[in-house]
Coordinates of C-alpha atoms in Angstrom, one line a residue:
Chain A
X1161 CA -10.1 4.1 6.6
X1162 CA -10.9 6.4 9.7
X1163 CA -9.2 5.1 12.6
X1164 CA -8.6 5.9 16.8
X1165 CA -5.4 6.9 17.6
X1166 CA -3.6 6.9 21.3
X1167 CA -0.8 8.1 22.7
X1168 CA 1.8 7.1 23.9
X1169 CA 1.7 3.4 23.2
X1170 CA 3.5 2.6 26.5
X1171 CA 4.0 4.6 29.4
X1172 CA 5.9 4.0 33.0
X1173 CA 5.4 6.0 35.7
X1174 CA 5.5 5.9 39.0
X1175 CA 3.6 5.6 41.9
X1176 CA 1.4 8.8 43.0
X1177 CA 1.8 10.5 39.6
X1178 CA 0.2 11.6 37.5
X1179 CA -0.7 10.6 34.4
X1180 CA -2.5 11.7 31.0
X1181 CA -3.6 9.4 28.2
X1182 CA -4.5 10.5 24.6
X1183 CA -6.7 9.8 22.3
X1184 CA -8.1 11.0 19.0
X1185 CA -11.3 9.4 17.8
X1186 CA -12.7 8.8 14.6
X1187 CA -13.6 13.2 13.3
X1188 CA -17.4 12.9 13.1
X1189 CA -18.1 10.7 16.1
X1190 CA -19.9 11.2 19.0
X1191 CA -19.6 9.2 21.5
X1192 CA -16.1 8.9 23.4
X1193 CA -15.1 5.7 25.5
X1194 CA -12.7 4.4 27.7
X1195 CA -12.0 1.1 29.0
X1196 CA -9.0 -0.9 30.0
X1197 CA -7.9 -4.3 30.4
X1198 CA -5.8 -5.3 33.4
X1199 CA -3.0 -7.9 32.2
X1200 CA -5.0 -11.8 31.8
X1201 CA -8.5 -10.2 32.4
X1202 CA -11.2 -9.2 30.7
X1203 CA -12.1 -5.6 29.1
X1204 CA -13.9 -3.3 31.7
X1205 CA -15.8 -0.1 30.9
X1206 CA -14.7 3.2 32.4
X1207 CA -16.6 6.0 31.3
X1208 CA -18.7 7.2 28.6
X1209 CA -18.5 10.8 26.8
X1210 CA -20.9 12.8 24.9
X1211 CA -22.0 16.5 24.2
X1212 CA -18.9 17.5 26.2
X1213 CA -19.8 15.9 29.9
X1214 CA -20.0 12.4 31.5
X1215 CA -23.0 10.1 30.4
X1216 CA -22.0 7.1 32.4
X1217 CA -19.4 5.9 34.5
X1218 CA -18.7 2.7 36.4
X1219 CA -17.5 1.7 40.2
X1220 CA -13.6 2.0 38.6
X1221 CA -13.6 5.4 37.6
X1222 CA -13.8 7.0 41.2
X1223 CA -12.2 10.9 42.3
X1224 CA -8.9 9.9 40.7
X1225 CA -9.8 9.7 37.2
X1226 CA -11.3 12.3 35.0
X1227 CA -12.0 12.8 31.2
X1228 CA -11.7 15.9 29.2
X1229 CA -12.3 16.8 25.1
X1230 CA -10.1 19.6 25.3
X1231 CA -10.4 20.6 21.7
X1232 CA -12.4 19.1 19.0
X1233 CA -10.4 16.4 18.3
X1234 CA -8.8 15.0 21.1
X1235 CA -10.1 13.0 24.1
X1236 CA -8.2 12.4 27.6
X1237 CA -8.1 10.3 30.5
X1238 CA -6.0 11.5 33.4
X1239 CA -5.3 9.8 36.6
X1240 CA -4.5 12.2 39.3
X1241 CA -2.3 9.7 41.8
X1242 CA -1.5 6.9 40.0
X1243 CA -1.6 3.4 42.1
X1244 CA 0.0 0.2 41.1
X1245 CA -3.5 -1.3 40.2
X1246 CA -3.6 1.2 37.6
X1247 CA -1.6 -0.7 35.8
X1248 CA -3.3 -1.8 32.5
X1249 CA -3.5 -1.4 28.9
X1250 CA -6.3 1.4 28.2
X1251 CA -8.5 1.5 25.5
X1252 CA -10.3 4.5 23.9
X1253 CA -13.2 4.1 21.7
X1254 CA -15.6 5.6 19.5
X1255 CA -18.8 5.7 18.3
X1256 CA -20.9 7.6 15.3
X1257 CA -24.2 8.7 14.5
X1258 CA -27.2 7.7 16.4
X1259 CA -27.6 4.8 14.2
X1260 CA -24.4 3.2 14.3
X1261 CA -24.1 1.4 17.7
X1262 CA -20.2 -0.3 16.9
X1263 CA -17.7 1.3 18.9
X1264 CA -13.9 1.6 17.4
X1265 CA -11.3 0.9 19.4
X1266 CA -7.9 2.5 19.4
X1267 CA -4.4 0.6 19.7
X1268 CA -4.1 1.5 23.2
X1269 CA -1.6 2.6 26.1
X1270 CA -0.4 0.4 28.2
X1271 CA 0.4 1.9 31.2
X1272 CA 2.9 0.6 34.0
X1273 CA 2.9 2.0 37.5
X1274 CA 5.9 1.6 39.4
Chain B
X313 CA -27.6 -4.9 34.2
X314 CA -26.0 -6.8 31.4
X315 CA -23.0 -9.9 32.0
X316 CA -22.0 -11.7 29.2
X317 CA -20.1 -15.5 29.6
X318 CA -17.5 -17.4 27.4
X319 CA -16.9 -20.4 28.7
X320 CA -14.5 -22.1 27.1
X321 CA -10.8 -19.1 28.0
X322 CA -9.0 -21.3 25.3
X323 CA -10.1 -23.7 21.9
X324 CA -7.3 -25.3 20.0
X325 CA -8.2 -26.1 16.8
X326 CA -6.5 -27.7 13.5
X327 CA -6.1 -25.5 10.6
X328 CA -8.7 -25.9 7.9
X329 CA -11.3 -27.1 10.8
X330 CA -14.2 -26.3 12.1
X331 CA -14.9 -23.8 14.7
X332 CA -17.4 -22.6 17.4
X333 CA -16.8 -19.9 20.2
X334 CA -19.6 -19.8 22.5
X335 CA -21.3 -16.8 24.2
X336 CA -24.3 -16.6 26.4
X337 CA -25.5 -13.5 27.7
X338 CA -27.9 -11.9 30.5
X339 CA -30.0 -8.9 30.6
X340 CA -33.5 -7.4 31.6
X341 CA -33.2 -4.7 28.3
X342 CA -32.9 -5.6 24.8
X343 CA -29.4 -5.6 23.6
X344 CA -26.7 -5.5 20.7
X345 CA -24.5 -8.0 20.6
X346 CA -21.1 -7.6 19.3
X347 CA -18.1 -10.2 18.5
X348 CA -14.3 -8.0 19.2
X349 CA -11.0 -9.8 17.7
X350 CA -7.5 -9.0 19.6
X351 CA -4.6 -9.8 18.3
X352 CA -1.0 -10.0 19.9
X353 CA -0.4 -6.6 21.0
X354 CA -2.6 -5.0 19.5
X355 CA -6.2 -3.5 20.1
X356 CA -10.3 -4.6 19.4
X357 CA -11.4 -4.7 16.3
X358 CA -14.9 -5.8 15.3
X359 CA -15.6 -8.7 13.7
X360 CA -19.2 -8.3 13.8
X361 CA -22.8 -7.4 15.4
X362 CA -26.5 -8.2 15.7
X363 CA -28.6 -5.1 16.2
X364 CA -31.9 -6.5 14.7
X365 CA -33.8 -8.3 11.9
X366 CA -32.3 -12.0 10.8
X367 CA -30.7 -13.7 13.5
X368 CA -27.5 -15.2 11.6
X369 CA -25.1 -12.3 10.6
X370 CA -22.1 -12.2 8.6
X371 CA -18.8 -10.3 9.5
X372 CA -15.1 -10.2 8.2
X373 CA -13.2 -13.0 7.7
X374 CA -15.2 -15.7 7.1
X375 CA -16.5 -15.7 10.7
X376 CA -20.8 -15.5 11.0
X377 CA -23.0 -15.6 14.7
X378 CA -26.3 -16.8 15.6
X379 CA -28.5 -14.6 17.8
X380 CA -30.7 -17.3 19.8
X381 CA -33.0 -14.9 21.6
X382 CA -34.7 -17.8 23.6
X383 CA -31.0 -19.8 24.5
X384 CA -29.9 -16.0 25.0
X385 CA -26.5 -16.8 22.7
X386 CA -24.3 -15.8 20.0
X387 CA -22.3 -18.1 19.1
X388 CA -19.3 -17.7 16.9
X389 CA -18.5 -19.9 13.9
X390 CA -15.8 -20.6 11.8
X391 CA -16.1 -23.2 8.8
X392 CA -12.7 -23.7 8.3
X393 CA -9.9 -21.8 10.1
X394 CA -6.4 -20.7 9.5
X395 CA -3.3 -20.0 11.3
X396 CA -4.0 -16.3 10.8
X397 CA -7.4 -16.4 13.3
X398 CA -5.1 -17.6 16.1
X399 CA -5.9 -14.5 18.6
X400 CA -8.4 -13.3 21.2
X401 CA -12.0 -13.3 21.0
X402 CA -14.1 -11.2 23.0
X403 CA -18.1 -11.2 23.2
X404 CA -19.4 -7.9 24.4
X405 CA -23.4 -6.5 24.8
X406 CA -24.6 -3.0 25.2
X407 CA -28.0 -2.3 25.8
X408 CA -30.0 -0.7 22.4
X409 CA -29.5 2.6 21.1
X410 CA -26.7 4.8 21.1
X411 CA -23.6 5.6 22.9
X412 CA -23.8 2.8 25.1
X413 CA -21.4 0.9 27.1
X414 CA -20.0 -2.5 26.1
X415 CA -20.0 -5.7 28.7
X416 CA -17.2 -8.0 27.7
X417 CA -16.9 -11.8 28.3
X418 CA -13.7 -13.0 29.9
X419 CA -12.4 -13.8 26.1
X420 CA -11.6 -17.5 25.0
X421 CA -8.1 -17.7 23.1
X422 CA -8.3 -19.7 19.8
X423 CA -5.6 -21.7 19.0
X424 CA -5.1 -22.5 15.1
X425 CA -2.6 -25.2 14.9
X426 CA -1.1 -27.3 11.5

């Protein structure tokens, strides 16, 4: 069965650096997600991804963030100057055709900011 | 805007029981709905949706959810639980059609016990 990878699964770093986050999503999907979950909290949306730019972003993903498909399979999440309240497990996603609305998720990277 | 609540962060629960995780949801647009399992360490994976047509809806593992349009809920239900389903449960909602966001609920943590 198709699945969403990431890499790495963990990765430390510290303060002001910066950082990239892979994923590859599902081949034939469109739609590219990420989100990420802050240790005890809930799961909160980052940014959305389709046709090669941005279709929707929230309040988190200010100037420091940015998202790139830099081939045809993989999907990335960079932050430019990483803060401590970075500091989460992230999530990518994916989603198919235009009628299939469930988004797969990926393992994850948890990311530690030191 | 969509904002979905679990109320109850944690159900214990005797093996073989009965369960019910409970999920209420607000929005102006028409939405999916969408029940996510976690497990220790590891990342979403769906347990099942409600796009349209009959309200009650099966997904994997035994679990099904009523869509109450009027209560605006989606419930989760177990008939009889084992150790195995002890993990995170999320709700989430996106508003119809494709490649949109999910809202997650704060989770609730099932507890399966002997």
């Amino acid at each position: 069965e198709p699945e969403v990878t990431q890499t790495p699964s963990h990765q430390v770093t510290q303060m002001g650096q910066e950082v990239i986050l892979r994923c590859v999503p599902i081949s034939n999907h469109l739609y590219f997600y990420w989100y990420r979950q802050i240790l005890g909290q809930k799961v909160e949306f980052l940014v959305s991804f389709y046709n090669n730019e941005i279709s929707e972003k929230s309040e988190i993903f200010d100037d420091q963030f940015s998202v790139e498909r830099p081939d045809g399979s993989n999907f990335t999440l960079k932050i430019r100057s990483t803060k401590l309240e970075d500091s989460a497990m992230y999530f990518c996603a994916s989603s198919g055709t235009l009628s299939s609305y469930e988004q797969y998720f990926g393992p994850g990277t948890r990311l530690t900011v030191t | 805007a969509q904002s979905v609540t679990q109320l109850d962060s944690q159900v214990p629960v005797f093996e073989e029981a009965p369960v019910e995780l409970r999920c209420n949801y607000s929005s102006s647009v028409s939405v999916y709905l969408f029940w996510y399992v976690q497990y220790p360490n590891q990342g979403l994976q769906l347990l099942l949706k409600y796009l349209s047509g009959s309200t009650l809806v099966k997904g994997i593992n035994g679990f099904e959810a009523e869509f109450n349009k009027s209560q605006t809920s989606f419930h989760l239900r177990k008939p009889s639980v084992h150790i195995s389903d002890t993990a995170e449960y999320f709700c989430a909602v996106s508003r119809t059609g494709g490649g949109n966001k999910l809202t997650f609920g704060t989770g609730t943590q099932l507890k399966v016990e002997l």
